[in-house]
Amino acid sequence: MKISELSPEYRQPPPHAGFLTDLSKVVADVESFDTSDSSAEKLAADFRRVLTNLGSVSSSLTYACRIQIWKLANRLWNACVDRANCAALSRAPSARAAEAEIRQAAPELLLLAGAPDEIPLAVAKTANYFRCAGQEWLNLGRLDLASACFEKATLLVSAAATEEERDVLLDLNLARARAASDAGDQSLAVALLSRSKPLASASPEGIKSLAEGYLSIANAILTTKPSDPGVEASSLLTEALNLCEKVPSPSGASPKPPNVEGLKGRCLRLFALERMQANDYEGVLRSIRISRSSMGLGGEHPSMVFMALQAWLGSGNVAEAERELERLMANAEAPENLCVSAAEVYLASAGPEAARKVLVALAARCRAGGAAAAVRVVTKVVDGGISSTGRARAISELVSDERVVALFDGLANTRERGAMHTLLWNCGTEHFHAKNYDTSADLIERSMLYLPRGEESRHQRARCLRVLTLCHVALQHLDRAQEFINEADKVEHNVHCVFTKKNEEDETIKQMKTLVGCADFNPQFLVLITHEAIACKSVRVAVASLTFLLCLYSTGKPMPMAEVAVLRNLIELLHREHGTEADILKYFRRAKLRMSDLGVEVFFGNGAVGVRELNWFAANSWNMGLRMGHVQNYDLSAEFFELAAEFFGASSNLEGDGNQFTVCQALIMSVTAMLNAEEQNNSPLTDCDIKKGVEMLSRAGKLLPLIWPSVPVASDQVETNNFLFLHTFNSYKLLDRMDTNAHPQQLQLVKNFASSKACTPDHLLKLGIAASKGTPPNLLVAEFSLKASITSALASHSPNYRVISGALRKLACLPDLTDLNGSKSDAAYDVYRQAYQIVVGLRDGEYPFEEGKWLAMTAWNKSYLAARLNQASVAIKWMKMGLDLSRHLESMKEYIAGLEKYLENFQKKFDSEPDDCILLEKKHDESSQQDGGPSTSMSCSMSQPVLVV
């Protein structure tokens, strides 16, 4: 055995000895109050390390070590208290969190050391330290860490064997209730408070603390929306009031201690607030009466007076509310802000008539912020509405009171003086725009009371004088207006004013040009001139003024009106004059150009206002397009519809796809008007116009599949079908005007349309007629369209024989007509044979009268040429066709006998005398036959009519 093993002084120290030394050193560091930024974080890290080390040897700690840890933990706690009171230490959020962690290390050490017998109330003290540490975390908003501390403390004193432990447990329950309330769990908070009632009943201080807890939770419920609607603030306040009543008086008789009376007053204030939020004005007044009866008016909190005023106003008793306002004004403890707020609430109900008395009282009450209070009160009165002349006059009298004006004296009130001037100026301009010139002049004059006399207000004073001039001009007080303009000239010599009088419009416009050139010119002048001109019903001057104003927007200066508003007003004014369509178009073009340059939202505005402006331009350009179309001014109509498409397209980008149908309509209508203008002017479209028309129809073609056939209403479906037809019809016409041979494209275009559900027999008839009239005509398209028109019309439930007869006539007159086999010889006869099959079985009058007559007569007259060419069989065939048709047409009844007799004779004689034909003279002139009109005579002579399509 070694000597070192036998000698006591050479024995190895226990493992925890070094840890205790480390702990002692760290506690000493805490007591040293190091003020560096990283000190607290370093100490917190040191304590985490020490606690980890000691926790690893906790089972081997001796009694002496435990006593030493208790001593060091108490030193640490005291040092933490001193550090909390030290102003030199950092109060940054990270530093405060580190300090809370250091504070929590003390109860953690006590928990580790256990409860030595030598330490009195060791468990209660450890639990109390945990509670204090948890409250520190609670103050920092760390609910998780606070709850952990409270739970550790609760486990220590849950048995509550001693009075001290019961006190600690009560404090713990109250702290946990606060933490639950901060976390939004009001039900748990109330449960913890209820659990504390037996613990609190032992002492007056405990009852008071519990009442404070109930009051705190009720306050949290009133200020933030609770997660549990079953927890009501009124029930918690009732509990708090009942607890206050249970606190015994020191001498056994009333009154209660001052702190309890104060707590009771706070409960009643919150009770009144809770009733106010529920709009229970009687409950508010009842709470206030109880408070005043128990505490008197001398110690009443100013907020109770404010709530009493609100409750009386809510119940409609303005007189009592006025007394409460006087009581609040007389309370020296009431803050000035509260007095001003009470005055605002009172005036909102009492009206501007009472404002003068209130404002004078505020002027006497508010020494430091009297001017600001006056601005707030006048603003409240103005917010109540100044549209009526009576209210405006009351405001005018209010602000002109000498005592009120005196509040704004001094340099300290410069900002408030400017605010009051601006407020009155805005009221005056509002009445100016409403054409209440008398009221406007009164308010503008009052606003000048709040302008200083120095050089800095020279421009504002001159501006007021010019507006006063305009008001008196509008009121026809020309002498008074002259006085104001002369005064304005003295204040600012270079500024001129424009007078708009009857028969002096040219002179006024000339003065405007001079005005715009002034060095101190303000665009607001032109706005005022516009209002003056409109009031004088001088549209020319108003238009000129807005035109001058419009020219200023390219300079980038601040403007009094949005550019879009100027354009809208210009267009509205031009609508009142005749022959201004070209000018209106010019301003619509400018709106479209500015929209493209600046962007839709920048030019028209954001939100609902911008959408409204854009829709106004879209709708009005559409209406102008329709109007120009009705008066057959197709050139302007085409441009208006083109602009409407652009505006509606921009609106679709903002509001969704609701305007796509209108965009499509506008594009098609623009091309339609363009083609009508070509026909009206007898001037062919330029290549540029054709290209533009093709592009617009291409855009419309992309939109058509999106809007058809999803339209919800039958009438909308018909309208959509018509626009599909117009799109096809216009595309056909534009193809006809291209240099290349477009006949195959046209045929494919018509075939595509014919296969769509939007196609109707009438549409095909119109396409067939257009194809037959082309330059040169597209006979393939004409033949296809007319045949398709007849086929689709016959397939309908109620055939339209007007369309069928028109298509048959046009088809019969087509040159180079082919039959079903591609032969041209019998093609015309096939048309008449089809017509015969159609008219057979029809009721009298169902087939159009004149068209039936035309069919029968032209069929008969076609026999003439065959007879002259010795084609007797062909002639007989045509005669029989004419006779067969006549037998089924009411309009031909009178001719049947003669026709039958002639046919019989012709059949007998055609071998020997083929040229001896009895001719039936025409009863209509030849021009009627050339126009396609039906012949009323039948002939085999050379006067056979030829139909010109």
PDB file of N, CA and C in Angstrom, residues 397-443:
ATOM      1  N   GLU A 397     -69.887  81.151 -37.636  1.00  0.00           N
ATOM      2  CA  GLU A 397     -69.966  81.937 -36.405  1.00  0.00           C
ATOM      3  C   GLU A 397     -69.035  81.382 -35.337  1.00  0.00           C
ATOM      4  N   LEU A 398     -68.891  80.072 -35.310  1.00  0.00           N
ATOM      5  CA  LEU A 398     -68.038  79.431 -34.313  1.00  0.00           C
ATOM      6  C   LEU A 398     -66.587  79.861 -34.466  1.00  0.00           C
ATOM      7  N   VAL A 399     -66.064  79.790 -35.670  1.00  0.00           N
ATOM      8  CA  VAL A 399     -64.632  80.054 -35.883  1.00  0.00           C
ATOM      9  C   VAL A 399     -64.314  81.546 -35.895  1.00  0.00           C
ATOM     10  N   SER A 400     -65.340  82.373 -35.984  1.00  0.00           N
ATOM     11  CA  SER A 400     -65.081  83.820 -35.998  1.00  0.00           C
ATOM     12  C   SER A 400     -65.150  84.439 -34.598  1.00  0.00           C
ATOM     13  N   ASP A 401     -65.456  83.651 -33.567  1.00  0.00           N
ATOM     14  CA  ASP A 401     -65.477  84.159 -32.196  1.00  0.00           C
ATOM     15  C   ASP A 401     -64.068  84.597 -31.791  1.00  0.00           C
ATOM     16  N   GLU A 402     -63.973  85.770 -31.183  1.00  0.00           N
ATOM     17  CA  GLU A 402     -62.663  86.329 -30.849  1.00  0.00           C
ATOM     18  C   GLU A 402     -61.884  85.430 -29.892  1.00  0.00           C
ATOM     19  N   ARG A 403     -62.596  84.804 -28.929  1.00  0.00           N
ATOM     20  CA  ARG A 403     -61.915  83.940 -27.968  1.00  0.00           C
ATOM     21  C   ARG A 403     -61.325  82.704 -28.642  1.00  0.00           C
ATOM     22  N   VAL A 404     -62.009  82.235 -29.688  1.00  0.00           N
ATOM     23  CA  VAL A 404     -61.485  81.076 -30.418  1.00  0.00           C
ATOM     24  C   VAL A 404     -60.294  81.486 -31.270  1.00  0.00           C
ATOM     25  N   VAL A 405     -60.405  82.624 -31.948  1.00  0.00           N
ATOM     26  CA  VAL A 405     -59.301  83.094 -32.796  1.00  0.00           C
ATOM     27  C   VAL A 405     -58.059  83.365 -31.945  1.00  0.00           C
ATOM     28  N   ALA A 406     -58.272  83.840 -30.707  1.00  0.00           N
ATOM     29  CA  ALA A 406     -57.138  84.160 -29.838  1.00  0.00           C
ATOM     30  C   ALA A 406     -56.342  82.919 -29.453  1.00  0.00           C
ATOM     31  N   LEU A 407     -56.972  81.745 -29.494  1.00  0.00           N
ATOM     32  CA  LEU A 407     -56.251  80.511 -29.153  1.00  0.00           C
ATOM     33  C   LEU A 407     -55.100  80.239 -30.113  1.00  0.00           C
ATOM     34  N   PHE A 408     -55.177  80.770 -31.323  1.00  0.00           N
ATOM     35  CA  PHE A 408     -54.201  80.446 -32.369  1.00  0.00           C
ATOM     36  C   PHE A 408     -53.073  81.465 -32.454  1.00  0.00           C
ATOM     37  N   ASP A 409     -53.012  82.407 -31.530  1.00  0.00           N
ATOM     38  CA  ASP A 409     -51.932  83.393 -31.543  1.00  0.00           C
ATOM     39  C   ASP A 409     -50.617  82.729 -31.163  1.00  0.00           C
ATOM     40  N   GLY A 410     -49.541  83.275 -31.685  1.00  0.00           N
ATOM     41  CA  GLY A 410     -48.219  82.788 -31.317  1.00  0.00           C
ATOM     42  C   GLY A 410     -47.642  81.810 -32.333  1.00  0.00           C
ATOM     43  N   LEU A 411     -46.316  81.751 -32.350  1.00  0.00           N
ATOM     44  CA  LEU A 411     -45.625  80.874 -33.296  1.00  0.00           C
ATOM     45  C   LEU A 411     -45.831  79.400 -32.988  1.00  0.00           C
ATOM     46  N   ALA A 412     -46.109  79.087 -31.715  1.00  0.00           N
ATOM     47  CA  ALA A 412     -46.273  77.681 -31.342  1.00  0.00           C
ATOM     48  C   ALA A 412     -47.499  77.052 -31.991  1.00  0.00           C
ATOM     49  N   ASN A 413     -48.437  77.878 -32.411  1.00  0.00           N
ATOM     50  CA  ASN A 413     -49.686  77.368 -32.999  1.00  0.00           C
ATOM     51  C   ASN A 413     -49.721  77.499 -34.517  1.00  0.00           C
ATOM     52  N   THR A 414     -48.557  77.604 -35.139  1.00  0.00           N
ATOM     53  CA  THR A 414     -48.514  77.786 -36.600  1.00  0.00           C
ATOM     54  C   THR A 414     -49.153  76.610 -37.323  1.00  0.00           C
ATOM     55  N   ARG A 415     -48.832  75.402 -36.881  1.00  0.00           N
ATOM     56  CA  ARG A 415     -49.375  74.218 -37.549  1.00  0.00           C
ATOM     57  C   ARG A 415     -50.889  74.143 -37.386  1.00  0.00           C
ATOM     58  N   GLU A 416     -51.392  74.408 -36.171  1.00  0.00           N
ATOM     59  CA  GLU A 416     -52.835  74.369 -35.932  1.00  0.00           C
ATOM     60  C   GLU A 416     -53.554  75.458 -36.719  1.00  0.00           C
ATOM     61  N   ARG A 417     -52.906  76.644 -36.819  1.00  0.00           N
ATOM     62  CA  ARG A 417     -53.516  77.738 -37.580  1.00  0.00           C
ATOM     63  C   ARG A 417     -53.651  77.352 -39.052  1.00  0.00           C
ATOM     64  N   GLY A 418     -52.620  76.721 -39.589  1.00  0.00           N
ATOM     65  CA  GLY A 418     -52.691  76.255 -40.978  1.00  0.00           C
ATOM     66  C   GLY A 418     -53.755  75.180 -41.163  1.00  0.00           C
ATOM     67  N   ALA A 419     -53.889  74.294 -40.147  1.00  0.00           N
ATOM     68  CA  ALA A 419     -54.900  73.238 -40.243  1.00  0.00           C
ATOM     69  C   ALA A 419     -56.312  73.818 -40.253  1.00  0.00           C
ATOM     70  N   MET A 420     -56.550  74.837 -39.399  1.00  0.00           N
ATOM     71  CA  MET A 420     -57.879  75.461 -39.369  1.00  0.00           C
ATOM     72  C   MET A 420     -58.173  76.186 -40.679  1.00  0.00           C
ATOM     73  N   HIS A 421     -57.171  76.884 -41.219  1.00  0.00           N
ATOM     74  CA  HIS A 421     -57.380  77.555 -42.505  1.00  0.00           C
ATOM     75  C   HIS A 421     -57.713  76.543 -43.601  1.00  0.00           C
ATOM     76  N   THR A 422     -56.975  75.443 -43.637  1.00  0.00           N
ATOM     77  CA  THR A 422     -57.226  74.418 -44.663  1.00  0.00           C
ATOM     78  C   THR A 422     -58.615  73.821 -44.507  1.00  0.00           C
ATOM     79  N   LEU A 423     -59.026  73.584 -43.252  1.00  0.00           N
ATOM     80  CA  LEU A 423     -60.341  73.009 -42.996  1.00  0.00           C
ATOM     81  C   LEU A 423     -61.450  73.924 -43.510  1.00  0.00           C
ATOM     82  N   LEU A 424     -61.355  75.201 -43.191  1.00  0.00           N
ATOM     83  CA  LEU A 424     -62.386  76.151 -43.644  1.00  0.00           C
ATOM     84  C   LEU A 424     -62.316  76.367 -45.146  1.00  0.00           C
ATOM     85  N   TRP A 425     -61.108  76.373 -45.706  1.00  0.00           N
ATOM     86  CA  TRP A 425     -60.955  76.507 -47.162  1.00  0.00           C
ATOM     87  C   TRP A 425     -61.641  75.342 -47.882  1.00  0.00           C
ATOM     88  N   ASN A 426     -61.427  74.129 -47.374  1.00  0.00           N
ATOM     89  CA  ASN A 426     -62.056  72.958 -48.001  1.00  0.00           C
ATOM     90  C   ASN A 426     -63.579  73.027 -47.907  1.00  0.00           C
ATOM     91  N   CYS A 427     -64.077  73.499 -46.762  1.00  0.00           N
ATOM     92  CA  CYS A 427     -65.539  73.657 -46.636  1.00  0.00           C
ATOM     93  C   CYS A 427     -66.044  74.680 -47.642  1.00  0.00           C
ATOM     94  N   GLY A 428     -65.308  75.783 -47.776  1.00  0.00           N
ATOM     95  CA  GLY A 428     -65.724  76.817 -48.727  1.00  0.00           C
ATOM     96  C   GLY A 428     -65.705  76.332 -50.165  1.00  0.00           C
ATOM     97  N   THR A 429     -64.668  75.588 -50.547  1.00  0.00           N
ATOM     98  CA  THR A 429     -64.602  75.084 -51.920  1.00  0.00           C
ATOM     99  C   THR A 429     -65.675  74.024 -52.180  1.00  0.00           C
ATOM    100  N   GLU A 430     -66.035  73.250 -51.130  1.00  0.00           N
ATOM    101  CA  GLU A 430     -67.113  72.271 -51.305  1.00  0.00           C
ATOM    102  C   GLU A 430     -68.425  72.969 -51.639  1.00  0.00           C
ATOM    103  N   HIS A 431     -68.718  74.058 -50.942  1.00  0.00           N
ATOM    104  CA  HIS A 431     -69.937  74.813 -51.253  1.00  0.00           C
ATOM    105  C   HIS A 431     -69.803  75.535 -52.595  1.00  0.00           C
ATOM    106  N   PHE A 432     -68.572  75.911 -52.968  1.00  0.00           N
ATOM    107  CA  PHE A 432     -68.369  76.538 -54.274  1.00  0.00           C
ATOM    108  C   PHE A 432     -68.720  75.556 -55.390  1.00  0.00           C
ATOM    109  N   HIS A 433     -68.248  74.318 -55.250  1.00  0.00           N
ATOM    110  CA  HIS A 433     -68.551  73.302 -56.256  1.00  0.00           C
ATOM    111  C   HIS A 433     -70.034  72.978 -56.293  1.00  0.00           C
ATOM    112  N   ALA A 434     -70.707  73.121 -55.127  1.00  0.00           N
ATOM    113  CA  ALA A 434     -72.150  72.890 -55.085  1.00  0.00           C
ATOM    114  C   ALA A 434     -72.936  74.120 -55.519  1.00  0.00           C
ATOM    115  N   LYS A 435     -72.217  75.183 -55.936  1.00  0.00           N
ATOM    116  CA  LYS A 435     -72.824  76.434 -56.427  1.00  0.00           C
ATOM    117  C   LYS A 435     -73.560  77.199 -55.329  1.00  0.00           C
ATOM    118  N   ASN A 436     -73.189  76.935 -54.050  1.00  0.00           N
ATOM    119  CA  ASN A 436     -73.700  77.747 -52.943  1.00  0.00           C
ATOM    120  C   ASN A 436     -72.707  78.879 -52.710  1.00  0.00           C
ATOM    121  N   TYR A 437     -72.708  79.865 -53.619  1.00  0.00           N
ATOM    122  CA  TYR A 437     -71.645  80.869 -53.635  1.00  0.00           C
ATOM    123  C   TYR A 437     -71.689  81.780 -52.417  1.00  0.00           C
ATOM    124  N   ASP A 438     -72.873  82.063 -51.900  1.00  0.00           N
ATOM    125  CA  ASP A 438     -72.984  82.924 -50.728  1.00  0.00           C
ATOM    126  C   ASP A 438     -72.314  82.270 -49.520  1.00  0.00           C
ATOM    127  N   THR A 439     -72.655  80.990 -49.275  1.00  0.00           N
ATOM    128  CA  THR A 439     -72.049  80.253 -48.164  1.00  0.00           C
ATOM    129  C   THR A 439     -70.550  80.078 -48.378  1.00  0.00           C
ATOM    130  N   SER A 440     -70.151  79.810 -49.605  1.00  0.00           N
ATOM    131  CA  SER A 440     -68.733  79.638 -49.905  1.00  0.00           C
ATOM    132  C   SER A 440     -67.947  80.903 -49.591  1.00  0.00           C
ATOM    133  N   ALA A 441     -68.486  82.056 -49.983  1.00  0.00           N
ATOM    134  CA  ALA A 441     -67.787  83.313 -49.717  1.00  0.00           C
ATOM    135  C   ALA A 441     -67.637  83.548 -48.219  1.00  0.00           C
ATOM    136  N   ASP A 442     -68.681  83.232 -47.447  1.00  0.00           N
ATOM    137  CA  ASP A 442     -68.631  83.417 -45.996  1.00  0.00           C
ATOM    138  C   ASP A 442     -67.522  82.563 -45.378  1.00  0.00           C
ATOM    139  N   LEU A 443     -67.451  81.288 -45.763  1.00  0.00           N
ATOM    140  CA  LEU A 443     -66.440  80.392 -45.197  1.00  0.00           C
ATOM    141  C   LEU A 443     -65.028  80.769 -45.637  1.00  0.00           C
TER     142      LEU A 443
END
